[in-house]
Structures are given as C-alpha cells and as structure tokens.
Amino acid sequence: MQVPAADLYARFREHETELRAAMDAVLRGNRYILGPAVERFEQAFADYLSVSYCVGVANGTDAVALALLGLGIGAGDEVICPAMTAPGTALGIMRAGAKPVFADVDEGTRCLDPQSVEQSIGKRTAAIVVVHMHGNVAPVQTLLGIARRHALCLIEDAAQAHGATCEGQKLGTFGDAAAFSFYPTKNLGCLGDAGVVVTSDATVAQRIRRLRNCGWNADRVSIEAGFNSRLDELQAAVLNVLLPWLDHENGRRRVLAERYKRELAGLPLGLPAHGDGAVFHQFAVLSEDRTRFRSWLQAGGIGTDVHYSMGLHQMPAFPKARLPVTDFLAKRLVSLPIQPQVAEMHIDRIIERIRSYEWRQ
Ligand SMILES: *Cc1c(COP(=O)(O)O)cnc(C)c1O
C-alpha cells in the first residue's frame, strides 16, 4: 500500500459529521460573510492563544500584509524576513508596500539566525517578520530583544505553528502582531483559504478590522484604501469544529516526531532542532543525496515532499541576497510523512525503509 506524503480528506473525515452539520447551519443562517461563526472563531482563537484581539482575514498572505499595515508599516520601509519560507511571507510584505530584506537561517531550527538579522538592519528597516518554520520554535525572545533595541516591530508568521509554545507561552503572542494561515494542510486547516491576525493592541486590531473590509468606517465610508480580505462564514464554521482538536492533533504529531528522532538518531540525516514546544507541521531531515534518498523511499511506496527546494531570494519575484545556509538547506531538506492520519499507520514501515537505505557519505 502506498503511503502518500499527505492525505487531506483523511484528516477531515475524522470530523465529517460535525463538519457537515456546521456547514449546514451556515447555509440556513442567511449570513455568509463576517457573521456569527467568524465572531465566534475570532473569540475562540484569541482565548486559545491568550491574546486580546483576533481579526479574521482571507488568507495567511493577507494576514502578513494587514499585520504590517495595521502597525503603520508600508511604502518606503524595509522588513527583514527569511527566504526559507512560503512565498506568502515575502508577498505579504510586498502587498503592504514594503520591501523584504532576506536574512539567513539556522541549519538546525531552519528559522531566522539572530546574527544574520542584526547584520541586515539598515536605516529603512521598520520590522522583522520571524517564521516558525515547520512548526519549529524560532528564537523569538532573542529577536524581540533585537527588535526593541533598534525600535523595530516584531511580527510572527505563525502559519506553520498553531498551538506551538516557547517556555509555555503560545507562539503568535510574543511580538507586536502575528499572522496565521488556515490553508488546508496547516496544523489547523479549513476547506479553503482563511487566515487571522492576532495582536494585543486595540488600536492595531481596529485598524486591521477596517483594512480587511474596504477601509470602511462605521458609516461604510472608505476612509483609506482597504482590502477585500474577509473570512467566510463557511470556513469559520469549519475552524470552530476543528479548533478544539488542535492540541490533540499536535500531540499525535509530537508522538510521531519523537519516534523519528529516536529511531533515526545516528544515521547521516540532519534532524531538526525543533524546540520543546514545537508542533511538527513538517518533520524535515537533511539528506546529502536527496534525489536518490527520495527515490529509495518512493520505490518502497513512501511519498515525501520538499519544503522548500529554493529560497525566495532565488526566485525572480523577490530581491536577491547571499544566504549560504538557506541554499544549503534548499538542496537537502526532505519532509517525511507526519500527518497523523497517514503516518500513524505506516511509521514502522517508513523507519524500516529509511534504516535499510544504502548510505554513501
Ligand atoms: C502557508 C504560509 C503562508 C501563506 O498562507 P496562505 O494562507 O497560503 O496565504 C505564509 N507564511 C507561511 C510560513 C506559510 O506556511
């Protein structure tokens, strides 16, 4: 039997009855945009994180853009971020009118390297966007210190880190604001596109609420050039069903990751330095001969994926940069199956197949 890298229906199938009932209630509710399900989810996700404000938006890319604009960052500003991330991080920065400046990452955490961040700070730098890559815990406290010393904003891109913690505090609550995506593959995912911005600043939250909906004031007068970036009732209803399961699902991922770590230790595979509160959005190892390693697994019926095979600084849409660690990782990263509905059934077989690989140094 084939082990896919991921199987999305398998994850939603575990909650199919509840999801159908929730979607039915939206259909009959006569409100499809910014209604009671959105309000309920915004409150529930804010409570889950212990943060004051949560604003539902259309996707994670918009969440990055709106977090920056809400903090007053935009045209003329530079924003430091990693290039080892999804395009949404840098596209969000550009959508806000700012320029992404790529800093390098750490080989173990695959997250921003504070030293490279400090070296990237210039006269126009207004903010740092830190990504908790693969659900690993980025050095948020160190980066917050750097941001404060240089009077910069810190924004967390927590699109891969729902429910992750650093010293017991939820990721997404360390900086001035944080962006989350609920794209179907994320640790908390829905049946389409959705995102939120969270912040503990009432003024910032209010500005983002206005910006997501046409820049309207209370009289529906556009007082600034806002977005159409609203969270659908249908997606919010799905998220209301799945949020109570997030910790359980993350726990299942953690059990799988512990087994990988224990049973792959000693092999010539670079294991992630994920941090205690990690949530294993991916479990990515480093392979010196990735093509051959992935072919070996594929021939054994095991699907893998690569997140990501190229740093954003190598793509035509983004500014260039010299990032040796990002380039090193981009050639070697291999994501092993970690979605519980796929991996739990097959983990013995996956580990056995990896152990029987003919290593060449
Ligand atoms: C998924 C993701 C995004 C973008 O989210 P969308 O909802 O797809 O726009 C941004 N940053 C990171 C780190 C992501 O993983």
mmCIF file of C-alpha atoms and ligand atoms in Angstrom:
data_model
loop_
_atom_site.group_PDB
_atom_site.id
_atom_site.type_symbol
_atom_site.label_atom_id
_atom_site.label_comp_id
_atom_site.label_asym_id
_atom_site.label_seq_id
_atom_site.Cartn_x
_atom_site.Cartn_y
_atom_site.Cartn_z
ATOM 1 C CA MET A 1 0.000 0.000 0.000
ATOM 2 C CA GLN A 2 1.213 3.458 -0.997
ATOM 3 C CA VAL A 3 1.961 5.950 1.813
ATOM 4 C CA PRO A 4 1.160 9.440 0.485
ATOM 5 C CA ALA A 5 3.119 12.472 1.744
ATOM 6 C CA ALA A 6 -0.261 13.815 2.935
ATOM 7 C CA ASP A 7 -3.973 12.944 2.631
ATOM 8 C CA LEU A 8 -6.267 15.867 3.328
ATOM 9 C CA TYR A 9 -9.641 14.163 3.108
ATOM 10 C CA ALA A 10 -8.389 11.602 5.631
ATOM 11 C CA ARG A 11 -7.948 14.362 8.190
ATOM 12 C CA PHE A 12 -11.364 15.967 7.621
ATOM 13 C CA ARG A 13 -13.070 12.548 7.514
ATOM 14 C CA GLU A 14 -12.346 12.160 11.252
ATOM 15 C CA HIS A 15 -14.838 15.030 11.858
ATOM 16 C CA GLU A 16 -17.113 14.642 8.855
ATOM 17 C CA THR A 17 -20.450 14.508 10.684
ATOM 18 C CA GLU A 18 -19.737 17.631 12.733
ATOM 19 C CA LEU A 19 -18.351 19.484 9.716
ATOM 20 C CA ARG A 20 -21.441 18.737 7.637
ATOM 21 C CA ALA A 21 -23.732 19.923 10.448
ATOM 22 C CA ALA A 22 -21.724 23.146 10.887
ATOM 23 C CA MET A 23 -21.757 23.886 7.164
ATOM 24 C CA ASP A 24 -25.488 23.172 7.013
ATOM 25 C CA ALA A 25 -26.083 25.670 9.817
ATOM 26 C CA VAL A 26 -24.225 28.341 7.808
ATOM 27 C CA LEU A 27 -26.325 27.587 4.740
ATOM 28 C CA ARG A 28 -29.523 28.059 6.735
ATOM 29 C CA GLY A 29 -28.163 31.018 8.708
ATOM 30 C CA ASN A 30 -28.523 33.567 5.907
ATOM 31 C CA ARG A 31 -25.165 35.225 6.726
ATOM 32 C CA TYR A 32 -22.179 34.204 4.639
ATOM 33 C CA ILE A 33 -19.536 36.868 5.237
ATOM 34 C CA LEU A 34 -18.406 38.250 8.638
ATOM 35 C CA GLY A 35 -21.275 36.731 10.603
ATOM 36 C CA PRO A 36 -21.656 34.866 13.919
ATOM 37 C CA ALA A 37 -19.339 31.947 13.040
ATOM 38 C CA VAL A 38 -16.495 34.386 12.278
ATOM 39 C CA GLU A 39 -17.093 36.273 15.523
ATOM 40 C CA ARG A 40 -17.162 33.030 17.470
ATOM 41 C CA PHE A 41 -13.928 31.807 15.897
ATOM 42 C CA GLU A 42 -12.131 35.128 16.436
ATOM 43 C CA GLN A 43 -13.013 34.988 20.127
ATOM 44 C CA ALA A 44 -12.171 31.288 20.492
ATOM 45 C CA PHE A 45 -8.779 31.583 18.778
ATOM 46 C CA ALA A 46 -7.888 34.697 20.822
ATOM 47 C CA ASP A 47 -8.806 32.790 24.012
ATOM 48 C CA TYR A 48 -6.826 29.736 22.870
ATOM 49 C CA LEU A 49 -3.684 31.843 22.383
ATOM 50 C CA SER A 50 -4.340 34.136 25.386
ATOM 51 C CA VAL A 51 -4.157 37.236 23.220
ATOM 52 C CA SER A 52 -6.583 40.179 23.309
ATOM 53 C CA TYR A 53 -7.601 40.554 19.649
ATOM 54 C CA CYS A 54 -8.028 38.251 16.666
ATOM 55 C CA VAL A 55 -9.192 39.503 13.257
ATOM 56 C CA GLY A 56 -10.322 37.005 10.593
ATOM 57 C CA VAL A 57 -8.966 37.643 7.091
ATOM 58 C CA ALA A 58 -8.992 35.867 3.730
ATOM 59 C CA ASN A 59 -5.641 34.009 3.927
ATOM 60 C CA GLY A 60 -2.203 33.971 5.547
ATOM 61 C CA THR A 61 -0.545 36.172 2.929
ATOM 62 C CA ASP A 62 -3.095 38.931 3.571
ATOM 63 C CA ALA A 63 -2.619 38.365 7.312
ATOM 64 C CA VAL A 64 1.099 39.271 6.952
ATOM 65 C CA ALA A 65 0.233 42.335 4.850
ATOM 66 C CA LEU A 66 -2.531 43.521 7.195
ATOM 67 C CA ALA A 67 -0.419 42.949 10.326
ATOM 68 C CA LEU A 68 2.246 45.266 8.866
ATOM 69 C CA LEU A 69 -0.233 47.893 7.652
ATOM 70 C CA GLY A 70 -2.020 47.767 10.992
ATOM 71 C CA LEU A 71 1.295 48.602 12.661
ATOM 72 C CA GLY A 72 1.825 51.507 10.272
ATOM 73 C CA ILE A 73 4.496 49.788 8.162
ATOM 74 C CA GLY A 74 4.352 50.073 4.369
ATOM 75 C CA ALA A 75 5.795 52.032 1.444
ATOM 76 C CA GLY A 76 9.408 53.095 1.939
ATOM 77 C CA ASP A 77 10.012 50.584 4.735
ATOM 78 C CA GLU A 78 12.255 47.531 4.717
ATOM 79 C CA VAL A 79 11.178 44.387 6.531
ATOM 80 C CA ILE A 80 13.650 41.634 7.421
ATOM 81 C CA CYS A 81 12.422 38.064 6.914
ATOM 82 C CA PRO A 82 13.802 34.631 5.990
ATOM 83 C CA ALA A 83 13.959 33.342 2.398
ATOM 84 C CA MET A 84 13.497 29.751 3.622
ATOM 85 C CA THR A 85 9.715 30.088 3.926
ATOM 86 C CA ALA A 86 6.494 30.015 1.883
ATOM 87 C CA PRO A 87 6.155 32.829 -0.678
ATOM 88 C CA GLY A 88 3.322 34.295 1.414
ATOM 89 C CA THR A 89 5.758 35.728 3.957
ATOM 90 C CA ALA A 90 7.518 37.970 1.423
ATOM 91 C CA LEU A 91 4.443 38.507 -0.769
ATOM 92 C CA GLY A 92 2.594 39.812 2.290
ATOM 93 C CA ILE A 93 5.418 42.261 2.984
ATOM 94 C CA MET A 94 5.302 43.444 -0.637
ATOM 95 C CA ARG A 95 1.487 43.639 -0.585
ATOM 96 C CA ALA A 96 1.856 46.103 2.312
ATOM 97 C CA GLY A 97 4.097 48.208 0.040
ATOM 98 C CA ALA A 98 7.307 47.391 1.937
ATOM 99 C CA LYS A 99 10.488 45.705 0.698
ATOM 100 C CA PRO A 100 11.529 42.281 2.006
ATOM 101 C CA VAL A 101 15.197 42.042 3.035
ATOM 102 C CA PHE A 102 16.204 38.419 3.411
ATOM 103 C CA ALA A 103 18.319 37.260 6.348
ATOM 104 C CA ASP A 104 19.795 33.776 6.690
ATOM 105 C CA VAL A 105 18.520 30.954 8.865
ATOM 106 C CA ASP A 106 19.970 28.442 11.314
ATOM 107 C CA GLU A 107 20.736 24.960 9.987
ATOM 108 C CA GLY A 108 19.037 23.203 12.929
ATOM 109 C CA THR A 109 15.889 25.260 13.530
ATOM 110 C CA ARG A 110 15.575 26.402 9.861
ATOM 111 C CA CYS A 111 14.389 29.694 11.400
ATOM 112 C CA LEU A 112 15.943 33.202 11.332
ATOM 113 C CA ASP A 113 19.507 33.417 12.648
ATOM 114 C CA PRO A 114 19.579 36.432 15.026
ATOM 115 C CA GLN A 115 23.135 37.318 13.991
ATOM 116 C CA SER A 116 22.175 37.499 10.310
ATOM 117 C CA VAL A 117 19.130 39.595 11.276
ATOM 118 C CA GLU A 118 21.309 42.137 13.111
ATOM 119 C CA GLN A 119 23.605 42.382 10.088
ATOM 120 C CA SER A 120 20.610 43.094 7.839
ATOM 121 C CA ILE A 121 19.317 46.067 9.845
ATOM 122 C CA GLY A 122 19.646 49.375 7.984
ATOM 123 C CA LYS A 123 18.273 52.920 8.102
ATOM 124 C CA ARG A 124 14.968 51.934 6.455
ATOM 125 C CA THR A 125 14.340 48.787 8.496
ATOM 126 C CA ALA A 126 10.948 49.011 10.210
ATOM 127 C CA ALA A 127 10.196 45.435 11.234
ATOM 128 C CA ILE A 128 11.312 41.817 11.484
ATOM 129 C CA VAL A 129 8.972 39.019 10.357
ATOM 130 C CA VAL A 130 10.025 35.775 12.023
ATOM 131 C CA VAL A 131 8.710 32.457 10.644
ATOM 132 C CA HIS A 132 8.319 29.426 12.919
ATOM 133 C CA MET A 133 9.421 27.172 10.076
ATOM 134 C CA HIS A 134 7.981 23.616 10.004
ATOM 135 C CA GLY A 135 6.393 24.314 13.402
ATOM 136 C CA ASN A 136 9.856 24.639 14.968
ATOM 137 C CA VAL A 137 10.323 27.299 17.635
ATOM 138 C CA ALA A 138 12.251 30.313 16.303
ATOM 139 C CA PRO A 139 14.391 32.279 18.791
ATOM 140 C CA VAL A 140 11.560 34.770 19.379
ATOM 141 C CA GLN A 141 12.852 36.153 22.665
ATOM 142 C CA THR A 142 16.288 36.964 21.212
ATOM 143 C CA LEU A 143 14.686 38.521 18.127
ATOM 144 C CA LEU A 144 12.301 40.539 20.291
ATOM 145 C CA GLY A 145 15.338 41.892 22.170
ATOM 146 C CA ILE A 146 16.988 42.895 18.888
ATOM 147 C CA ALA A 147 13.754 44.489 17.640
ATOM 148 C CA ARG A 148 13.321 46.533 20.810
ATOM 149 C CA ARG A 149 16.982 47.684 20.844
ATOM 150 C CA HIS A 150 16.590 49.024 17.309
ATOM 151 C CA ALA A 151 12.998 50.323 17.762
ATOM 152 C CA LEU A 152 11.588 47.829 15.213
ATOM 153 C CA CYS A 153 8.299 45.916 15.221
ATOM 154 C CA LEU A 154 8.391 42.133 15.532
ATOM 155 C CA ILE A 155 5.734 40.189 13.623
ATOM 156 C CA GLU A 156 5.443 36.410 13.919
ATOM 157 C CA ASP A 157 4.443 34.468 10.820
ATOM 158 C CA ALA A 158 2.930 31.549 12.725
ATOM 159 C CA ALA A 159 1.278 29.935 9.667
ATOM 160 C CA GLN A 160 3.115 26.661 10.443
ATOM 161 C CA ALA A 161 2.951 26.875 14.227
ATOM 162 C CA HIS A 162 -0.656 26.802 15.524
ATOM 163 C CA GLY A 163 -0.516 25.791 19.172
ATOM 164 C CA ALA A 164 3.298 25.785 19.449
ATOM 165 C CA THR A 165 4.844 27.306 22.569
ATOM 166 C CA CYS A 166 8.099 28.809 23.823
ATOM 167 C CA GLU A 167 8.596 28.432 27.587
ATOM 168 C CA GLY A 168 4.887 27.721 27.938
ATOM 169 C CA GLN A 169 3.728 30.820 26.043
ATOM 170 C CA LYS A 170 1.924 30.343 22.725
ATOM 171 C CA LEU A 171 3.799 31.378 19.590
ATOM 172 C CA GLY A 172 1.989 34.270 17.975
ATOM 173 C CA THR A 173 1.866 36.214 21.254
ATOM 174 C CA PHE A 174 5.498 37.362 21.526
ATOM 175 C CA GLY A 175 5.692 40.202 19.016
ATOM 176 C CA ASP A 176 3.539 43.220 18.117
ATOM 177 C CA ALA A 177 1.258 41.090 15.929
ATOM 178 C CA ALA A 178 1.166 37.628 14.354
ATOM 179 C CA ALA A 179 -0.197 36.138 11.144
ATOM 180 C CA PHE A 180 -1.817 32.698 10.900
ATOM 181 C CA SER A 181 -2.998 30.806 7.805
ATOM 182 C CA PHE A 182 -5.621 28.053 7.849
ATOM 183 C CA TYR A 183 -4.769 26.676 4.397
ATOM 184 C CA PRO A 184 -5.954 23.025 4.368
ATOM 185 C CA THR A 185 -2.507 21.475 5.075
ATOM 186 C CA LYS A 186 -1.697 23.645 8.127
ATOM 187 C CA ASN A 187 -1.847 22.218 11.652
ATOM 188 C CA LEU A 188 -5.226 23.962 11.905
ATOM 189 C CA GLY A 189 -6.630 23.950 8.370
ATOM 190 C CA CYS A 190 -10.048 24.502 6.800
ATOM 191 C CA LEU A 191 -11.690 23.582 3.481
ATOM 192 C CA GLY A 192 -10.251 26.505 1.543
ATOM 193 C CA ASP A 193 -8.381 29.727 2.267
ATOM 194 C CA ALA A 194 -8.542 31.587 5.573
ATOM 195 C CA GLY A 195 -6.276 33.446 7.981
ATOM 196 C CA VAL A 196 -6.188 35.713 11.034
ATOM 197 C CA VAL A 197 -4.071 38.471 12.519
ATOM 198 C CA VAL A 198 -3.694 38.494 16.302
ATOM 199 C CA THR A 199 -2.417 41.361 18.446
ATOM 200 C CA SER A 200 -2.733 42.682 21.979
ATOM 201 C CA ASP A 201 -3.019 46.281 20.749
ATOM 202 C CA ALA A 202 -6.613 47.558 20.450
ATOM 203 C CA THR A 203 -5.737 50.355 18.013
ATOM 204 C CA VAL A 204 -3.860 47.983 15.697
ATOM 205 C CA ALA A 205 -6.741 45.477 15.804
ATOM 206 C CA GLN A 206 -9.271 48.175 14.964
ATOM 207 C CA ARG A 207 -7.194 49.407 12.034
ATOM 208 C CA ILE A 208 -6.922 45.828 10.682
ATOM 209 C CA ARG A 209 -10.702 45.355 11.019
ATOM 210 C CA ARG A 210 -11.179 48.446 8.874
ATOM 211 C CA LEU A 211 -8.494 47.485 6.347
ATOM 212 C CA ARG A 212 -9.865 43.967 5.788
ATOM 213 C CA ASN A 213 -13.258 45.360 4.776
ATOM 214 C CA CYS A 214 -12.849 48.118 2.176
ATOM 215 C CA GLY A 215 -11.264 50.601 4.587
ATOM 216 C CA TRP A 216 -14.799 51.416 5.795
ATOM 217 C CA ASN A 217 -15.600 53.456 8.867
ATOM 218 C CA ALA A 218 -18.821 52.826 10.828
ATOM 219 C CA ASP A 219 -20.828 54.675 8.146
ATOM 220 C CA ARG A 220 -19.443 52.449 5.357
ATOM 221 C CA VAL A 221 -17.307 55.260 4.023
ATOM 222 C CA SER A 222 -13.896 54.097 2.768
ATOM 223 C CA ILE A 223 -11.514 56.372 4.631
ATOM 224 C CA GLU A 224 -8.426 54.513 3.385
ATOM 225 C CA ALA A 225 -7.549 52.048 0.621
ATOM 226 C CA GLY A 226 -8.519 48.791 2.320
ATOM 227 C CA PHE A 227 -8.614 45.203 1.061
ATOM 228 C CA ASN A 228 -11.393 42.763 0.408
ATOM 229 C CA SER A 229 -9.912 40.266 2.832
ATOM 230 C CA ARG A 230 -12.784 38.857 4.840
ATOM 231 C CA LEU A 231 -13.045 35.433 6.453
ATOM 232 C CA ASP A 232 -16.000 33.396 5.104
ATOM 233 C CA GLU A 233 -18.659 32.083 7.483
ATOM 234 C CA LEU A 234 -18.261 28.593 5.973
ATOM 235 C CA GLN A 235 -14.537 28.457 6.709
ATOM 236 C CA ALA A 236 -15.041 29.945 10.179
ATOM 237 C CA ALA A 237 -17.679 27.261 10.893
ATOM 238 C CA VAL A 238 -15.168 24.564 9.867
ATOM 239 C CA LEU A 239 -12.496 26.130 12.079
ATOM 240 C CA ASN A 240 -14.925 26.229 15.032
ATOM 241 C CA VAL A 241 -15.311 22.451 14.704
ATOM 242 C CA LEU A 242 -11.575 21.775 14.373
ATOM 243 C CA LEU A 243 -10.029 24.213 16.886
ATOM 244 C CA PRO A 244 -10.981 22.075 19.921
ATOM 245 C CA TRP A 245 -8.994 19.208 18.311
ATOM 246 C CA LEU A 246 -5.826 21.211 17.619
ATOM 247 C CA ASP A 247 -3.925 20.210 20.769
ATOM 248 C CA HIS A 248 -4.907 16.572 20.305
ATOM 249 C CA GLU A 249 -3.738 16.613 16.684
ATOM 250 C CA ASN A 250 -0.473 18.348 17.641
ATOM 251 C CA GLY A 251 0.039 15.689 20.328
ATOM 252 C CA ARG A 252 -0.287 12.963 17.692
ATOM 253 C CA ARG A 253 2.308 14.768 15.552
ATOM 254 C CA ARG A 254 4.632 15.001 18.573
ATOM 255 C CA VAL A 255 4.445 11.238 19.216
ATOM 256 C CA LEU A 256 5.381 10.549 15.586
ATOM 257 C CA ALA A 257 8.241 13.072 15.688
ATOM 258 C CA GLU A 258 9.620 11.537 18.906
ATOM 259 C CA ARG A 259 9.755 8.151 17.179
ATOM 260 C CA TYR A 260 11.512 9.586 14.123
ATOM 261 C CA LYS A 261 14.017 11.361 16.364
ATOM 262 C CA ARG A 262 14.701 8.296 18.488
ATOM 263 C CA GLU A 263 14.932 5.777 15.675
ATOM 264 C CA LEU A 264 16.749 7.899 13.087
ATOM 265 C CA ALA A 265 19.389 9.189 15.538
ATOM 266 C CA GLY A 266 22.880 8.177 14.470
ATOM 267 C CA LEU A 267 22.017 7.971 10.768
ATOM 268 C CA PRO A 268 23.638 10.557 8.476
ATOM 269 C CA LEU A 269 20.412 12.591 8.263
ATOM 270 C CA GLY A 270 20.312 16.124 9.684
ATOM 271 C CA LEU A 271 17.485 16.098 12.234
ATOM 272 C CA PRO A 272 15.590 19.289 13.091
ATOM 273 C CA ALA A 273 16.408 21.315 16.234
ATOM 274 C CA HIS A 274 12.742 21.968 16.826
ATOM 275 C CA GLY A 275 12.485 23.267 20.402
ATOM 276 C CA ASP A 276 10.360 21.896 23.272
ATOM 277 C CA GLY A 277 7.050 23.473 22.276
ATOM 278 C CA ALA A 278 7.263 22.562 18.561
ATOM 279 C CA VAL A 279 4.173 21.283 16.714
ATOM 280 C CA PHE A 280 5.803 19.471 13.750
ATOM 281 C CA HIS A 281 3.956 20.992 10.822
ATOM 282 C CA GLN A 282 6.677 19.119 8.936
ATOM 283 C CA PHE A 283 9.363 16.702 10.066
ATOM 284 C CA ALA A 284 12.180 17.607 7.684
ATOM 285 C CA VAL A 285 15.547 15.854 7.630
ATOM 286 C CA LEU A 286 18.650 16.792 5.625
ATOM 287 C CA SER A 287 19.896 14.306 3.063
ATOM 288 C CA GLU A 288 23.247 14.692 1.250
ATOM 289 C CA ASP A 289 21.889 12.900 -1.832
ATOM 290 C CA ARG A 290 18.240 13.911 -1.757
ATOM 291 C CA THR A 291 17.197 12.631 -5.185
ATOM 292 C CA ARG A 292 18.495 9.122 -4.524
ATOM 293 C CA PHE A 293 17.130 9.082 -0.944
ATOM 294 C CA ARG A 294 13.647 10.153 -2.066
ATOM 295 C CA SER A 295 13.693 7.611 -4.930
ATOM 296 C CA TRP A 296 14.550 4.860 -2.453
ATOM 297 C CA LEU A 297 11.581 5.794 -0.294
ATOM 298 C CA GLN A 298 9.308 6.168 -3.326
ATOM 299 C CA ALA A 299 10.338 2.710 -4.574
ATOM 300 C CA GLY A 300 9.253 1.429 -1.140
ATOM 301 C CA GLY A 301 5.869 3.090 -1.602
ATOM 302 C CA ILE A 302 6.619 6.054 0.683
ATOM 303 C CA GLY A 303 5.855 9.560 -0.549
ATOM 304 C CA THR A 304 7.941 12.506 0.648
ATOM 305 C CA ASP A 305 7.907 16.210 -0.135
ATOM 306 C CA VAL A 306 10.330 19.139 -0.082
ATOM 307 C CA HIS A 307 9.665 22.359 1.862
ATOM 308 C CA TYR A 308 11.304 24.218 0.205
ATOM 309 C CA SER A 309 13.589 23.395 -2.717
ATOM 310 C CA MET A 310 14.532 27.039 -3.322
ATOM 311 C CA GLY A 311 14.948 30.083 -1.113
ATOM 312 C CA LEU A 312 12.731 33.017 -2.082
ATOM 313 C CA HIS A 313 15.915 35.017 -2.859
ATOM 314 C CA GLN A 314 16.467 32.666 -5.852
ATOM 315 C CA MET A 315 13.012 33.365 -7.346
ATOM 316 C CA PRO A 316 12.534 36.147 -9.927
ATOM 317 C CA ALA A 317 9.721 37.839 -7.974
ATOM 318 C CA PHE A 318 11.914 38.661 -4.968
ATOM 319 C CA PRO A 319 15.066 40.646 -4.166
ATOM 320 C CA LYS A 320 18.392 38.843 -4.389
ATOM 321 C CA ALA A 321 20.523 38.037 -1.339
ATOM 322 C CA ARG A 322 23.555 35.950 -0.340
ATOM 323 C CA LEU A 323 22.241 33.251 2.006
ATOM 324 C CA PRO A 324 24.591 30.244 2.259
ATOM 325 C CA VAL A 325 22.645 28.337 4.933
ATOM 326 C CA THR A 326 19.331 28.786 3.095
ATOM 327 C CA ASP A 327 20.954 27.470 -0.109
ATOM 328 C CA PHE A 328 22.484 24.549 1.825
ATOM 329 C CA LEU A 329 19.082 23.599 3.275
ATOM 330 C CA ALA A 330 17.212 24.070 -0.018
ATOM 331 C CA LYS A 331 19.365 21.330 -1.584
ATOM 332 C CA ARG A 332 18.949 18.843 1.280
ATOM 333 C CA LEU A 333 15.551 19.188 3.026
ATOM 334 C CA VAL A 334 13.198 16.186 2.805
ATOM 335 C CA SER A 335 9.822 16.225 4.585
ATOM 336 C CA LEU A 336 8.894 12.763 5.920
ATOM 337 C CA PRO A 337 5.188 11.859 6.352
ATOM 338 C CA ILE A 338 3.995 13.416 9.634
ATOM 339 C CA GLN A 339 0.259 13.990 9.079
ATOM 340 C CA PRO A 340 -1.149 11.676 11.775
ATOM 341 C CA GLN A 341 -3.884 10.174 9.573
ATOM 342 C CA VAL A 342 -1.170 8.992 7.168
ATOM 343 C CA ALA A 343 1.923 8.422 9.300
ATOM 344 C CA GLU A 344 0.483 6.649 12.376
ATOM 345 C CA MET A 345 -0.499 3.627 10.296
ATOM 346 C CA HIS A 346 2.826 3.362 8.493
ATOM 347 C CA ILE A 347 5.551 4.728 10.759
ATOM 348 C CA ASP A 348 7.183 1.318 11.390
ATOM 349 C CA ARG A 349 7.465 0.735 7.694
ATOM 350 C CA ILE A 350 8.789 4.256 6.987
ATOM 351 C CA ILE A 351 11.508 3.946 9.633
ATOM 352 C CA GLU A 352 12.472 0.463 8.465
ATOM 353 C CA ARG A 353 12.756 1.636 4.855
ATOM 354 C CA ILE A 354 14.982 4.575 5.878
ATOM 355 C CA ARG A 355 17.192 2.296 8.013
ATOM 356 C CA SER A 356 17.707 -0.074 5.096
ATOM 357 C CA TYR A 357 18.923 2.731 2.801
ATOM 358 C CA GLU A 358 22.431 2.253 1.416
ATOM 359 C CA TRP A 359 24.193 5.332 2.806
ATOM 360 C CA ARG A 360 27.021 6.903 0.824
ATOM 361 C CA GLN A 361 28.930 9.614 2.529
HETATM 362 C C1 LIG B 1 1.081 28.949 4.310
HETATM 363 C C2 LIG B 1 2.004 30.022 4.678
HETATM 364 C C3 LIG B 1 1.770 31.358 4.346
HETATM 365 C C4 LIG B 1 0.671 31.808 3.430
HETATM 366 O O1 LIG B 1 -0.573 31.478 3.819
HETATM 367 P P1 LIG B 1 -1.765 31.448 2.718
HETATM 368 O O2 LIG B 1 -2.973 31.236 3.550
HETATM 369 O O3 LIG B 1 -1.469 30.327 1.778
HETATM 370 O O4 LIG B 1 -1.762 32.778 2.031
HETATM 371 C C5 LIG B 1 2.640 32.332 4.818
HETATM 372 N N1 LIG B 1 3.705 32.001 5.559
HETATM 373 C C6 LIG B 1 3.985 30.718 5.874
HETATM 374 C C7 LIG B 1 5.172 30.432 6.723
HETATM 375 C C8 LIG B 1 3.162 29.688 5.429
HETATM 376 O O5 LIG B 1 3.461 28.412 5.728
#
